[in-house]
PDB file of C-alpha atoms in Angstrom:
ATOM      1  CA  GLY N   1     -16.060 -10.332 -37.809  1.00 77.00           C
ATOM      2  CA  TYR N   2     -16.573 -13.084 -35.767  1.00 86.00           C
ATOM      3  CA  ILE N   3     -17.771 -13.380 -32.366  1.00 88.00           C
ATOM      4  CA  GLY N   4     -15.328 -14.822 -29.808  1.00 87.00           C
ATOM      5  CA  ALA N   5     -16.713 -17.808 -27.404  1.00 87.00           C
ATOM      6  CA  THR N   6     -15.138 -20.124 -24.949  1.00 88.00           C
ATOM      7  CA  GLU N   7     -16.373 -23.596 -24.000  1.00 89.00           C
ATOM      8  CA  SER N   8     -14.862 -25.896 -21.389  1.00 89.00           C
ATOM      9  CA  LEU N   9     -13.951 -29.416 -21.944  1.00 85.00           C
ATOM     10  CA  ASP N  10     -13.045 -32.209 -19.472  1.00 80.00           C
ATOM     11  CA  VAL N  11     -10.773 -34.905 -20.556  1.00 75.00           C
ATOM     12  CA  THR N  12     -10.666 -38.075 -18.740  1.00 70.00           C
ATOM     13  CA  ASP N  13      -7.637 -40.067 -19.476  1.00 69.00           C
ATOM     14  CA  ALA N  14      -9.090 -43.786 -19.327  1.00 80.00           C
ATOM     15  CA  GLU N  15      -6.089 -45.832 -18.558  1.00 92.00           C
ATOM     16  CA  SER N  16      -6.933 -49.790 -18.542  1.00 95.00           C
ATOM     17  CA  LEU N  17      -5.225 -53.111 -17.318  1.00 97.00           C
ATOM     18  CA  SER N  18      -5.008 -56.217 -19.468  1.00 97.00           C
ATOM     19  CA  LEU N  19      -4.633 -59.670 -18.399  1.00 97.00           C
ATOM     20  CA  SER N  20      -2.913 -62.950 -20.357  1.00 97.00           C
ATOM     21  CA  LEU N  21      -2.393 -66.035 -18.928  1.00 97.00           C
ATOM     22  CA  ASP N  22       0.573 -68.301 -20.670  1.00 97.00           C
ATOM     23  CA  VAL N  23      -2.201 -71.604 -20.692  1.00 97.00           C
ATOM     24  CA  ASP N  24      -5.571 -72.119 -21.024  1.00 96.00           C
ATOM     25  CA  GLN N  25      -5.777 -74.864 -18.710  1.00 96.00           C
ATOM     26  CA  ILE N  26      -4.313 -76.822 -15.805  1.00 96.00           C
ATOM     27  CA  VAL N  27      -4.744 -79.593 -13.976  1.00 93.00           C
ATOM     28  CA  GLU N  28      -5.712 -79.071 -10.333  1.00 91.00           C
ATOM     29  CA  ASP N  29      -2.457 -81.013  -8.494  1.00 90.00           C
ATOM     30  CA  ALA N  30      -0.037 -79.229 -11.189  1.00 92.00           C
ATOM     31  CA  GLY N  31       0.960 -77.214  -7.552  1.00 93.00           C
ATOM     32  CA  ASP N  32       2.853 -73.999  -7.469  1.00 96.00           C
ATOM     33  CA  ARG N  33       3.523 -72.120 -10.542  1.00 97.00           C
ATOM     34  CA  ALA N  34       1.060 -74.395 -12.700  1.00 97.00           C
ATOM     35  CA  ALA N  35       0.551 -71.256 -14.937  1.00 97.00           C
ATOM     36  CA  THR N  36       1.867 -67.515 -15.425  1.00 98.00           C
ATOM     37  CA  LEU N  37      -0.610 -64.602 -15.383  1.00 98.00           C
ATOM     38  CA  THR N  38       0.916 -61.193 -16.798  1.00 98.00           C
ATOM     39  CA  VAL N  39      -0.706 -57.644 -15.660  1.00 98.00           C
ATOM     40  CA  THR N  40      -0.064 -54.928 -18.130  1.00 97.00           C
ATOM     41  CA  ARG N  41      -0.955 -51.410 -17.699  1.00 96.00           C
ATOM     42  CA  SER N  42      -1.933 -49.525 -20.818  1.00 94.00           C
ATOM     43  CA  ASN N  43      -0.154 -46.005 -20.121  1.00 87.00           C
ATOM     44  CA  SER N  44       3.502 -45.285 -21.223  1.00 80.00           C
ATOM     45  CA  ASP N  45       3.879 -43.153 -17.781  1.00 85.00           C
ATOM     46  CA  VAL N  46       5.654 -45.648 -15.712  1.00 93.00           C
ATOM     47  CA  ASP N  47       7.515 -43.395 -13.589  1.00 95.00           C
ATOM     48  CA  ALA N  48       5.699 -44.957 -10.430  1.00 95.00           C
ATOM     49  CA  PRO N  49       4.673 -48.218  -9.230  1.00 97.00           C
ATOM     50  CA  LEU N  50       1.102 -49.575  -9.481  1.00 97.00           C
ATOM     51  CA  THR N  51      -0.388 -51.490  -6.986  1.00 97.00           C
ATOM     52  CA  VAL N  52      -3.061 -53.750  -8.414  1.00 98.00           C
ATOM     53  CA  THR N  53      -5.892 -55.918  -6.524  1.00 98.00           C
ATOM     54  CA  VAL N  54      -6.279 -59.404  -8.045  1.00 97.00           C
ATOM     55  CA  SER N  55      -9.116 -61.395  -7.204  1.00 96.00           C
ATOM     56  CA  VAL N  56     -10.287 -65.132  -8.161  1.00 95.00           C
ATOM     57  CA  ASP N  57     -13.949 -66.408  -7.835  1.00 91.00           C
ATOM     58  CA  ASP N  58     -13.088 -69.714  -6.628  1.00 86.00           C
ATOM     59  CA  ALA N  59     -10.028 -69.915  -4.122  1.00 88.00           C
ATOM     60  CA  SER N  60     -10.483 -73.510  -3.390  1.00 88.00           C
ATOM     61  CA  GLU N  61      -8.955 -74.195  -7.267  1.00 91.00           C
ATOM     62  CA  VAL N  62      -6.286 -71.715  -7.857  1.00 94.00           C
ATOM     63  CA  ARG N  63      -4.036 -69.271  -5.270  1.00 95.00           C
ATOM     64  CA  LEU N  64      -2.354 -66.244  -6.303  1.00 94.00           C
ATOM     65  CA  SER N  65      -1.293 -63.005  -4.909  1.00 94.00           C
ATOM     66  CA  ARG N  66      -4.167 -60.626  -3.792  1.00 96.00           C
ATOM     67  CA  VAL N  67      -2.139 -57.560  -4.078  1.00 97.00           C
ATOM     68  CA  ILE N  68       0.725 -57.013  -6.718  1.00 97.00           C
ATOM     69  CA  THR N  69       2.966 -54.193  -7.708  1.00 97.00           C
ATOM     70  CA  ILE N  70       3.845 -53.304 -11.240  1.00 97.00           C
ATOM     71  CA  PRO N  71       7.152 -51.943 -10.527  1.00 97.00           C
ATOM     72  CA  ALA N  72       8.325 -48.500 -11.535  1.00 96.00           C
ATOM     73  CA  GLY N  73       9.623 -48.459 -14.766  1.00 96.00           C
ATOM     74  CA  SER N  74       7.506 -51.597 -16.062  1.00 96.00           C
ATOM     75  CA  ARG N  75       4.558 -51.777 -17.815  1.00 96.00           C
ATOM     76  CA  SER N  76       3.599 -55.380 -16.841  1.00 97.00           C
ATOM     77  CA  VAL N  77       4.754 -57.958 -13.975  1.00 98.00           C
ATOM     78  CA  ASP N  78       4.285 -61.718 -14.260  1.00 98.00           C
ATOM     79  CA  VAL N  79       2.485 -63.645 -11.277  1.00 96.00           C
ATOM     80  CA  PRO N  80       2.761 -66.941 -10.405  1.00 97.00           C
ATOM     81  CA  VAL N  81      -0.601 -68.800 -10.213  1.00 97.00           C
ATOM     82  CA  ASP N  82      -0.966 -72.016  -8.270  1.00 96.00           C
ATOM     83  CA  ALA N  83      -2.962 -74.982  -8.772  1.00 95.00           C
ATOM     84  CA  ILE N  84      -4.660 -76.375  -5.427  1.00 92.00           C
ATOM     85  CA  ASP N  85      -6.101 -80.013  -5.198  1.00 88.00           C
ATOM     86  CA  ASP N  86      -9.372 -80.007  -3.753  1.00 82.00           C
ATOM     87  CA  ASP N  87      -9.484 -83.462  -3.638  1.00 78.00           C
ATOM     88  CA  LEU N  88     -13.046 -82.973  -4.948  1.00 77.00           C
ATOM     89  CA  LEU N  89     -14.143 -84.810  -8.604  1.00 76.00           C
ATOM     90  CA  ASP N  90     -16.242 -81.592  -9.719  1.00 79.00           C
ATOM     91  CA  GLY N  91     -15.444 -81.783 -13.110  1.00 80.00           C
ATOM     92  CA  THR N  92     -13.564 -78.940 -14.664  1.00 88.00           C
ATOM     93  CA  GLN N  93     -13.900 -75.520 -13.320  1.00 90.00           C
ATOM     94  CA  ASP N  94     -13.837 -72.222 -15.158  1.00 94.00           C
ATOM     95  CA  GLU N  95     -12.081 -69.733 -12.839  1.00 95.00           C
ATOM     96  CA  VAL N  96     -12.245 -66.249 -13.562  1.00 97.00           C
ATOM     97  CA  ILE N  97      -9.148 -63.933 -12.285  1.00 97.00           C
ATOM     98  CA  SER N  98     -10.059 -60.392 -12.146  1.00 98.00           C
ATOM     99  CA  VAL N  99      -7.684 -57.169 -11.386  1.00 98.00           C
ATOM    100  CA  THR N 100      -8.416 -53.574 -10.405  1.00 97.00           C
ATOM    101  CA  ALA N 101      -6.725 -50.938  -9.560  1.00 96.00           C
ATOM    102  CA  ASP N 102      -7.254 -47.378  -8.726  1.00 93.00           C
ATOM    103  CA  GLY N 103      -7.991 -44.757 -11.818  1.00 91.00           C
ATOM    104  CA  TYR N 104      -7.689 -47.841 -14.273  1.00 94.00           C
ATOM    105  CA  ILE N 105     -10.410 -49.708 -15.992  1.00 94.00           C
ATOM    106  CA  GLY N 106     -10.109 -53.573 -14.547  1.00 96.00           C
ATOM    107  CA  ALA N 107      -9.726 -56.887 -16.807  1.00 97.00           C
ATOM    108  CA  THR N 108     -10.964 -59.998 -16.523  1.00 97.00           C
ATOM    109  CA  GLU N 109      -9.274 -63.710 -17.715  1.00 97.00           C
ATOM    110  CA  SER N 110     -10.367 -67.089 -17.625  1.00 97.00           C
ATOM    111  CA  LEU N 111      -8.604 -70.350 -16.576  1.00 97.00           C
ATOM    112  CA  ASP N 112     -10.193 -74.173 -16.881  1.00 95.00           C
ATOM    113  CA  VAL N 113      -8.851 -75.851 -14.012  1.00 94.00           C
ATOM    114  CA  THR N 114      -9.558 -79.666 -14.719  1.00 91.00           C
ATOM    115  CA  ASN N 115     -10.059 -82.713 -12.235  1.00 85.00           C
ATOM    116  CA  ALA N 116      -6.808 -84.728 -10.934  1.00 76.00           C
ATOM    117  CA  GLY N 117      -9.023 -87.327  -9.548  1.00 67.00           C
ATOM    118  CA  SER N 118      -9.853 -90.114 -11.962  1.00 65.00           C
ATOM    119  CA  LEU N 119     -12.211 -93.267 -11.400  1.00 68.00           C
ATOM    120  CA  SER N 120     -11.753 -97.015 -11.132  1.00 71.00           C
ATOM    121  CA  LEU N 121     -13.559 -99.889 -12.547  1.00 72.00           C
ATOM    122  CA  SER N 122     -13.947-103.218 -11.268  1.00 74.00           C
ATOM    123  CA  LEU N 123     -15.613-106.113 -12.603  1.00 72.00           C
ATOM    124  CA  ASP N 124     -16.852-108.886 -10.081  1.00 72.00           C
ATOM    125  CA  VAL N 125     -16.126-111.854 -12.764  1.00 72.00           C
ATOM    126  CA  ASP N 126     -13.418-112.873 -14.905  1.00 72.00           C
ATOM    127  CA  GLN N 127     -15.869-114.078 -17.792  1.00 70.00           C
ATOM    128  CA  ILE N 128     -19.661-113.711 -18.632  1.00 69.00           C
ATOM    129  CA  VAL N 129     -21.137-116.655 -20.283  1.00 71.00           C
ATOM    130  CA  VAL N 130     -23.503-115.979 -23.095  1.00 69.00           C
ATOM    131  CA  ASP N 131     -27.387-116.457 -21.626  1.00 71.00           C
ATOM    132  CA  ALA N 132     -25.821-116.866 -17.767  1.00 63.00           C
ATOM    133  CA  GLY N 133     -29.037-114.408 -16.812  1.00 66.00           C
ATOM    134  CA  SER N 134     -29.528-111.545 -15.347  1.00 69.00           C
ATOM    135  CA  PRO N 135     -27.396-109.963 -13.980  1.00 67.00           C
ATOM    136  CA  ALA N 136     -24.218-112.024 -15.328  1.00 66.00           C
ATOM    137  CA  ALA N 137     -21.702-109.524 -13.379  1.00 70.00           C
ATOM    138  CA  SER N 138     -21.536-106.524 -11.554  1.00 72.00           C
ATOM    139  CA  LEU N 139     -19.570-103.538 -12.657  1.00 69.00           C
ATOM    140  CA  THR N 140     -18.130-101.254  -9.844  1.00 72.00           C
ATOM    141  CA  VAL N 141     -17.015 -97.576 -10.196  1.00 71.00           C
ATOM    142  CA  THR N 142     -14.740 -96.276  -7.633  1.00 68.00           C
ATOM    143  CA  PRO N 143     -13.732 -92.561  -7.887  1.00 67.00           C
ATOM    144  CA  ARG N 144     -10.041 -92.012  -6.600  1.00 61.00           C
ATOM    145  CA  THR N 145     -10.985 -88.896  -4.674  1.00 60.00           C
ATOM    146  CA  SER N 146     -12.551 -88.652  -1.204  1.00 58.00           C
ATOM    147  CA  ARG N 147     -15.644 -86.657  -2.366  1.00 61.00           C
ATOM    148  CA  VAL N 148     -17.418 -86.530  -5.620  1.00 62.00           C
ATOM    149  CA  GLU N 149     -20.175 -83.385  -6.220  1.00 62.00           C
ATOM    150  CA  PRO N 150     -22.307 -83.200  -7.956  1.00 59.00           C
ATOM    151  CA  PRO N 151     -23.420 -86.939  -7.469  1.00 63.00           C
ATOM    152  CA  LEU N 152     -21.624 -89.167 -10.035  1.00 63.00           C
ATOM    153  CA  THR N 153     -23.319 -90.405 -13.205  1.00 68.00           C
ATOM    154  CA  VAL N 154     -22.049 -93.547 -14.950  1.00 67.00           C
ATOM    155  CA  THR N 155     -23.118 -94.052 -18.186  1.00 68.00           C
ATOM    156  CA  GLY N 156     -21.638 -96.809 -20.566  1.00 67.00           C
ATOM    157  CA  SER N 157     -22.292 -99.547 -23.176  1.00 65.00           C
ATOM    158  CA  LEU N 158     -21.683-103.290 -23.699  1.00 61.00           C
ATOM    159  CA  ASP N 159     -20.420-104.333 -27.360  1.00 62.00           C
ATOM    160  CA  ASP N 160     -22.316-107.556 -27.897  1.00 59.00           C
ATOM    161  CA  ALA N 161     -20.382-108.170 -30.909  1.00 49.00           C
ATOM    162  CA  PHE N 162     -17.895-110.745 -29.549  1.00 47.00           C
TER     163      PHE N 162
END
């Protein structure tokens, strides 16, 4: 013989959420439905709908529903992501989208939002005379947006091989 024994074991069902975007980057003036976010639940038991909370780290760049529902009978749902033109020349913004749901391990996905603004350049003369002295001309850089953050730095060079 053997001496009998019992032991209890707790089993935790670790279901998770996952995210995917149909694009990696959008332009901030792309408007409604600039991208599509797919939210997927890992479990095969899809008899009940699942309520998912969505957050984004900067709501001035993208807009999407804050609460979504994966319908009963479905493993995933597509959610439109709207681009917001913040009228700010602020460089490419890396937006992190996060999802959570009770009883599920959450997920995150990144989306780059690029500027829609641009710069215009103007020179105050039509031609520059060699040895005209300094300064021979002025170059003006104007952002085509109402705000620029952080302060705009423009660098460049003049090709003197004419």
